PDB file of C-alpha atoms in Angstrom:
ATOM      1  CA  MET A   1       0.000   0.000   0.000  1.00 39.00           C
ATOM      2  CA  ASN A   2       1.365   3.416  -0.888  1.00 41.00           C
ATOM      3  CA  VAL A   3       1.757   6.287   1.541  1.00 42.00           C
ATOM      4  CA  ARG A   4      -1.256   8.123   0.071  1.00 45.00           C
ATOM      5  CA  GLY A   5      -3.474   5.149   0.921  1.00 51.00           C
ATOM      6  CA  LYS A   6      -2.477   5.293   4.592  1.00 74.00           C
ATOM      7  CA  LYS A   7      -3.087   8.984   5.229  1.00 90.00           C
ATOM      8  CA  LEU A   8      -5.694  11.529   4.305  1.00 94.00           C
ATOM      9  CA  SER A   9      -4.541  14.183   1.831  1.00 94.00           C
ATOM     10  CA  ILE A  10      -3.442  17.655   2.930  1.00 95.00           C
ATOM     11  CA  PHE A  11      -6.587  19.059   1.282  1.00 96.00           C
ATOM     12  CA  SER A  12      -8.732  16.682   3.355  1.00 96.00           C
ATOM     13  CA  SER A  13      -6.817  17.690   6.467  1.00 97.00           C
ATOM     14  CA  LEU A  14      -7.574  21.348   5.722  1.00 97.00           C
ATOM     15  CA  LEU A  15     -11.277  20.522   5.361  1.00 97.00           C
ATOM     16  CA  ILE A  16     -11.156  18.878   8.784  1.00 98.00           C
ATOM     17  CA  VAL A  17      -9.497  22.007  10.240  1.00 98.00           C
ATOM     18  CA  LEU A  18     -12.313  24.082   8.693  1.00 98.00           C
ATOM     19  CA  SER A  19     -14.804  21.686  10.299  1.00 98.00           C
ATOM     20  CA  ALA A  20     -13.162  22.327  13.699  1.00 98.00           C
ATOM     21  CA  ALA A  21     -13.466  26.077  13.097  1.00 98.00           C
ATOM     22  CA  PHE A  22     -17.188  25.717  12.337  1.00 98.00           C
ATOM     23  CA  ILE A  23     -17.652  23.693  15.534  1.00 98.00           C
ATOM     24  CA  VAL A  24     -16.004  26.456  17.585  1.00 98.00           C
ATOM     25  CA  MET A  25     -17.969  29.183  15.758  1.00 98.00           C
ATOM     26  CA  SER A  26     -21.229  27.370  16.587  1.00 98.00           C
ATOM     27  CA  LEU A  27     -20.664  28.204  20.258  1.00 98.00           C
ATOM     28  CA  PHE A  28     -21.315  31.886  19.551  1.00 98.00           C
ATOM     29  CA  PHE A  29     -24.645  31.488  17.754  1.00 98.00           C
ATOM     30  CA  PRO A  30     -28.090  30.169  18.700  1.00 98.00           C
ATOM     31  CA  TRP A  31     -28.587  26.457  18.063  1.00 98.00           C
ATOM     32  CA  TRP A  32     -32.390  26.434  18.212  1.00 97.00           C
ATOM     33  CA  LYS A  33     -35.322  28.710  18.846  1.00 97.00           C
ATOM     34  CA  MET A  34     -39.064  28.817  19.274  1.00 96.00           C
ATOM     35  CA  ILE A  35     -41.029  31.796  18.057  1.00 96.00           C
ATOM     36  CA  PHE A  36     -44.523  32.307  19.481  1.00 94.00           C
ATOM     37  CA  PHE A  37     -47.108  34.343  17.557  1.00 95.00           C
ATOM     38  CA  ALA A  38     -50.546  35.379  18.814  1.00 93.00           C
ATOM     39  CA  PRO A  39     -52.918  38.280  18.085  1.00 93.00           C
ATOM     40  CA  GLN A  40     -51.633  40.071  21.198  1.00 92.00           C
ATOM     41  CA  TYR A  41     -47.981  39.365  20.155  1.00 94.00           C
ATOM     42  CA  PRO A  42     -47.918  39.867  16.363  1.00 92.00           C
ATOM     43  CA  GLU A  43     -44.159  40.604  16.466  1.00 94.00           C
ATOM     44  CA  GLY A  44     -43.606  37.237  18.146  1.00 94.00           C
ATOM     45  CA  LEU A  45     -41.957  36.103  21.357  1.00 96.00           C
ATOM     46  CA  ASN A  46     -38.754  34.068  21.305  1.00 96.00           C
ATOM     47  CA  ILE A  47     -37.016  31.390  23.301  1.00 96.00           C
ATOM     48  CA  ILE A  48     -33.495  31.265  21.892  1.00 97.00           C
ATOM     49  CA  VAL A  49     -31.204  28.397  22.905  1.00 97.00           C
ATOM     50  CA  TYR A  50     -27.443  28.825  22.809  1.00 97.00           C
ATOM     51  CA  PRO A  51     -25.143  25.998  23.880  1.00 96.00           C
ATOM     52  CA  ASN A  52     -24.589  27.763  27.223  1.00 96.00           C
ATOM     53  CA  LYS A  53     -27.628  29.964  27.860  1.00 96.00           C
ATOM     54  CA  LEU A  54     -31.237  30.799  27.067  1.00 96.00           C
ATOM     55  CA  ASP A  55     -32.192  34.136  25.571  1.00 97.00           C
ATOM     56  CA  GLY A  56     -35.306  35.883  24.315  1.00 96.00           C
ATOM     57  CA  GLN A  57     -38.488  36.923  26.088  1.00 96.00           C
ATOM     58  CA  ILE A  58     -38.288  34.053  28.583  1.00 95.00           C
ATOM     59  CA  ASP A  59     -40.088  35.890  31.382  1.00 95.00           C
ATOM     60  CA  ILE A  60     -43.070  36.786  29.182  1.00 95.00           C
ATOM     61  CA  VAL A  61     -43.302  33.229  27.797  1.00 94.00           C
ATOM     62  CA  ASN A  62     -43.101  31.790  31.320  1.00 93.00           C
ATOM     63  CA  GLY A  63     -45.823  34.184  32.472  1.00 93.00           C
ATOM     64  CA  LEU A  64     -48.107  33.010  29.673  1.00 92.00           C
ATOM     65  CA  ASN A  65     -47.230  29.333  30.149  1.00 91.00           C
ATOM     66  CA  HIS A  66     -48.273  29.652  33.789  1.00 90.00           C
ATOM     67  CA  TYR A  67     -51.891  29.891  32.609  1.00 92.00           C
ATOM     68  CA  ILE A  68     -51.744  26.428  31.012  1.00 93.00           C
ATOM     69  CA  GLY A  69     -49.745  24.925  33.889  1.00 93.00           C
ATOM     70  CA  MET A  70     -46.431  24.508  32.092  1.00 93.00           C
ATOM     71  CA  ASP A  71     -43.166  24.604  34.033  1.00 92.00           C
ATOM     72  CA  ASN A  72     -40.927  27.628  33.614  1.00 92.00           C
ATOM     73  CA  PHE A  73     -38.200  27.661  31.006  1.00 92.00           C
ATOM     74  CA  SER A  74     -34.917  28.529  32.688  1.00 92.00           C
ATOM     75  CA  GLU A  75     -31.248  27.685  32.516  1.00 91.00           C
ATOM     76  CA  GLU A  76     -31.739  25.659  35.709  1.00 91.00           C
ATOM     77  CA  THR A  77     -34.211  23.345  33.942  1.00 90.00           C
ATOM     78  CA  PHE A  78     -31.622  22.639  31.238  1.00 92.00           C
ATOM     79  CA  PRO A  79     -28.491  21.380  33.052  1.00 93.00           C
ATOM     80  CA  GLU A  80     -26.917  20.617  29.650  1.00 94.00           C
ATOM     81  CA  LEU A  81     -26.228  24.326  29.289  1.00 95.00           C
ATOM     82  CA  THR A  82     -23.656  24.118  32.100  1.00 95.00           C
ATOM     83  CA  TYR A  83     -21.408  21.617  30.313  1.00 96.00           C
ATOM     84  CA  LEU A  84     -22.312  21.643  26.617  1.00 96.00           C
ATOM     85  CA  THR A  85     -19.670  24.264  25.820  1.00 97.00           C
ATOM     86  CA  TYR A  86     -16.980  21.962  27.209  1.00 97.00           C
ATOM     87  CA  LEU A  87     -18.244  19.007  25.177  1.00 97.00           C
ATOM     88  CA  VAL A  88     -18.257  21.095  22.012  1.00 97.00           C
ATOM     89  CA  GLY A  89     -14.772  22.428  22.794  1.00 98.00           C
ATOM     90  CA  GLY A  90     -13.569  18.850  23.276  1.00 98.00           C
ATOM     91  CA  LEU A  91     -15.159  17.878  19.975  1.00 98.00           C
ATOM     92  CA  ALA A  92     -13.347  20.740  18.244  1.00 98.00           C
ATOM     93  CA  ALA A  93     -10.055  19.606  19.804  1.00 98.00           C
ATOM     94  CA  LEU A  94     -10.654  16.011  18.634  1.00 98.00           C
ATOM     95  CA  THR A  95     -11.425  17.346  15.175  1.00 98.00           C
ATOM     96  CA  LEU A  96      -8.134  19.256  15.098  1.00 98.00           C
ATOM     97  CA  LEU A  97      -6.303  16.154  16.308  1.00 98.00           C
ATOM     98  CA  THR A  98      -7.932  14.205  13.471  1.00 98.00           C
ATOM     99  CA  ALA A  99      -6.661  16.805  11.001  1.00 97.00           C
ATOM    100  CA  VAL A 100      -3.119  16.468  12.381  1.00 97.00           C
ATOM    101  CA  LEU A 101      -3.114  12.651  12.458  1.00 97.00           C
ATOM    102  CA  ARG A 102      -4.680  12.396   8.967  1.00 96.00           C
ATOM    103  CA  LYS A 103      -5.812   8.815   9.571  1.00 95.00           C
ATOM    104  CA  LYS A 104      -9.056   7.552   8.076  1.00 94.00           C
ATOM    105  CA  SER A 105      -9.686   5.306  11.069  1.00 95.00           C
ATOM    106  CA  VAL A 106      -9.567   8.333  13.385  1.00 96.00           C
ATOM    107  CA  LEU A 107     -11.859  10.246  11.012  1.00 97.00           C
ATOM    108  CA  TYR A 108     -14.350   7.362  11.059  1.00 96.00           C
ATOM    109  CA  GLY A 109     -14.296   7.463  14.859  1.00 97.00           C
ATOM    110  CA  LEU A 110     -14.864  11.226  14.886  1.00 98.00           C
ATOM    111  CA  ILE A 111     -17.784  10.934  12.459  1.00 98.00           C
ATOM    112  CA  GLY A 112     -19.262   8.199  14.642  1.00 98.00           C
ATOM    113  CA  LEU A 113     -18.849  10.355  17.745  1.00 97.00           C
ATOM    114  CA  MET A 114     -20.512  13.333  16.060  1.00 98.00           C
ATOM    115  CA  THR A 115     -23.365  11.138  14.837  1.00 98.00           C
ATOM    116  CA  ILE A 116     -23.978   9.722  18.311  1.00 98.00           C
ATOM    117  CA  GLY A 117     -23.714  13.207  19.859  1.00 96.00           C
ATOM    118  CA  GLY A 118     -26.181  14.624  17.350  1.00 96.00           C
ATOM    119  CA  ILE A 119     -28.678  11.832  17.951  1.00 97.00           C
ATOM    120  CA  LEU A 120     -28.367  12.207  21.728  1.00 96.00           C
ATOM    121  CA  GLY A 121     -28.831  15.976  21.425  1.00 95.00           C
ATOM    122  CA  VAL A 122     -32.008  15.604  19.366  1.00 96.00           C
ATOM    123  CA  LEU A 123     -33.379  12.969  21.757  1.00 97.00           C
ATOM    124  CA  ASP A 124     -32.585  15.206  24.751  1.00 95.00           C
ATOM    125  CA  LEU A 125     -34.409  18.154  23.164  1.00 94.00           C
ATOM    126  CA  ARG A 126     -37.343  15.911  22.237  1.00 96.00           C
ATOM    127  CA  LYS A 127     -37.570  14.663  25.842  1.00 96.00           C
ATOM    128  CA  ALA A 128     -37.489  18.223  27.202  1.00 94.00           C
ATOM    129  CA  LEU A 129     -40.238  19.335  24.807  1.00 94.00           C
ATOM    130  CA  HIS A 130     -42.298  16.267  25.697  1.00 96.00           C
ATOM    131  CA  ASP A 131     -41.883  16.894  29.429  1.00 95.00           C
ATOM    132  CA  PHE A 132     -42.787  20.584  29.160  1.00 93.00           C
ATOM    133  CA  GLY A 133     -45.857  19.946  27.021  1.00 93.00           C
ATOM    134  CA  THR A 134     -47.262  16.903  28.799  1.00 94.00           C
ATOM    135  CA  ASN A 135     -46.550  17.640  32.473  1.00 93.00           C
ATOM    136  CA  LEU A 136     -49.139  20.368  32.780  1.00 94.00           C
ATOM    137  CA  SER A 137     -50.421  21.302  36.213  1.00 94.00           C
ATOM    138  CA  PRO A 138     -53.956  20.063  36.841  1.00 93.00           C
ATOM    139  CA  THR A 139     -54.630  23.255  38.827  1.00 93.00           C
ATOM    140  CA  ALA A 140     -53.816  25.584  35.910  1.00 93.00           C
ATOM    141  CA  PRO A 141     -56.386  28.315  35.212  1.00 93.00           C
ATOM    142  CA  ILE A 142     -56.707  27.224  31.552  1.00 92.00           C
ATOM    143  CA  LYS A 143     -57.194  23.535  30.777  1.00 91.00           C
ATOM    144  CA  ILE A 144     -55.697  22.252  27.539  1.00 92.00           C
ATOM    145  CA  ASP A 145     -54.805  18.828  26.245  1.00 92.00           C
ATOM    146  CA  PRO A 146     -51.161  17.829  26.685  1.00 93.00           C
ATOM    147  CA  PHE A 147     -49.052  18.446  23.591  1.00 92.00           C
ATOM    148  CA  VAL A 148     -45.480  18.072  22.349  1.00 93.00           C
ATOM    149  CA  PRO A 149     -43.993  21.044  20.492  1.00 91.00           C
ATOM    150  CA  PRO A 150     -42.056  19.977  17.391  1.00 94.00           C
ATOM    151  CA  ILE A 151     -38.274  20.256  17.184  1.00 96.00           C
ATOM    152  CA  ILE A 152     -38.684  21.764  13.718  1.00 97.00           C
ATOM    153  CA  GLY A 153     -42.010  23.000  12.434  1.00 96.00           C
ATOM    154  CA  HIS A 154     -45.079  24.664  13.833  1.00 94.00           C
ATOM    155  CA  ASN A 155     -47.671  23.891  16.445  1.00 92.00           C
ATOM    156  CA  THR A 156     -50.856  25.628  17.557  1.00 92.00           C
ATOM    157  CA  VAL A 157     -51.910  25.797  21.197  1.00 88.00           C
ATOM    158  CA  ALA A 158     -54.942  27.966  21.981  1.00 85.00           C
ATOM    159  CA  ASN A 159     -54.368  31.206  20.081  1.00 88.00           C
ATOM    160  CA  PHE A 160     -50.565  30.774  19.879  1.00 91.00           C
ATOM    161  CA  VAL A 161     -48.809  29.494  16.801  1.00 94.00           C
ATOM    162  CA  THR A 162     -45.317  28.281  17.612  1.00 94.00           C
ATOM    163  CA  ASN A 163     -42.556  27.904  15.041  1.00 96.00           C
ATOM    164  CA  SER A 164     -39.495  25.884  16.015  1.00 97.00           C
ATOM    165  CA  VAL A 165     -36.406  26.443  13.880  1.00 98.00           C
ATOM    166  CA  LEU A 166     -32.715  25.630  13.860  1.00 97.00           C
ATOM    167  CA  GLY A 167     -30.367  28.488  14.645  1.00 98.00           C
ATOM    168  CA  THR A 168     -27.143  29.497  12.923  1.00 98.00           C
ATOM    169  CA  GLY A 169     -25.103  27.417  15.383  1.00 98.00           C
ATOM    170  CA  ALA A 170     -26.947  24.242  14.375  1.00 98.00           C
ATOM    171  CA  TYR A 171     -26.292  24.968  10.701  1.00 98.00           C
ATOM    172  CA  LEU A 172     -22.603  25.446  11.481  1.00 98.00           C
ATOM    173  CA  LEU A 173     -22.544  22.048  13.201  1.00 98.00           C
ATOM    174  CA  ILE A 174     -24.271  20.434  10.221  1.00 98.00           C
ATOM    175  CA  ALA A 175     -21.754  22.064   7.873  1.00 98.00           C
ATOM    176  CA  ALA A 176     -18.897  20.845  10.097  1.00 98.00           C
ATOM    177  CA  PHE A 177     -20.248  17.298   9.900  1.00 98.00           C
ATOM    178  CA  LEU A 178     -20.632  17.457   6.125  1.00 98.00           C
ATOM    179  CA  LEU A 179     -17.062  18.732   5.785  1.00 98.00           C
ATOM    180  CA  LEU A 180     -15.891  15.594   7.589  1.00 97.00           C
ATOM    181  CA  LEU A 181     -17.630  13.396   5.019  1.00 97.00           C
ATOM    182  CA  ILE A 182     -15.875  14.954   2.017  1.00 96.00           C
ATOM    183  CA  PRO A 183     -12.443  13.439   2.839  1.00 95.00           C
ATOM    184  CA  LEU A 184     -13.987   9.963   2.943  1.00 90.00           C
ATOM    185  CA  TRP A 185     -15.187  10.415  -0.621  1.00 86.00           C
ATOM    186  CA  LYS A 186     -12.168  12.366  -1.872  1.00 83.00           C
ATOM    187  CA  ASP A 187      -9.529  10.006  -0.432  1.00 76.00           C
ATOM    188  CA  ARG A 188     -11.419   6.780  -1.143  1.00 76.00           C
ATOM    189  CA  LYS A 189      -9.511   3.832  -2.618  1.00 68.00           C
TER     190      LYS A 189
END
C-alpha cells in the first residue's frame, strides 16, 4: 500500500481544520429557537437556545405558560447548558487532532462520535419538549390537552402558533459534519 493510501490528503486535512473552526464558531450562535405568535404578540416572542444559555423573552413566555400549567423555562431546567460548551470544545479539539493525524480510522471514529452526539442531542431536546408539554399542572387556570412542540415546524396551542427552527449554530454544526464526510469520498480507494 502506498503512503497516500495510509493517510488523508493535505486538502482533506484542511477541510477537517475548517470543520473544527465551524464547531467552535457554533458556540457563539443560537442552536435552536421557538417563536410564538398570537394576536396580542404579532411581532412574536422568542425562546433562543445557545449551547450555554437561554435568551429571548423568557419571562413573558413563562408568564403566559403559567396559565396552562407549564413549568418555567430557565437555565436551571436545562443542566446541559452548564457543560455543553466543554463538550463542544472537546469535539473541536478532537477534530483538530484528526486533522493532524490524517488517519481515516480516526476520522471514522470522529464521524461516529458526532453522529452519536447529534442523535443524543435531538433525543434530549425531544424529551425536554415532551416533558414541558405533557406535564401540565392540573390546577392551571386554563385547561388544555397535553401536547409536544415539534423540534422543527409549527404547532398551535390555543391562540398561539409556535414555530421551532434551527439556529445558525446548528447549521454550522451540520456544515462541520458534512465537511468531515468529504475526505472519505475524496480520499477513497
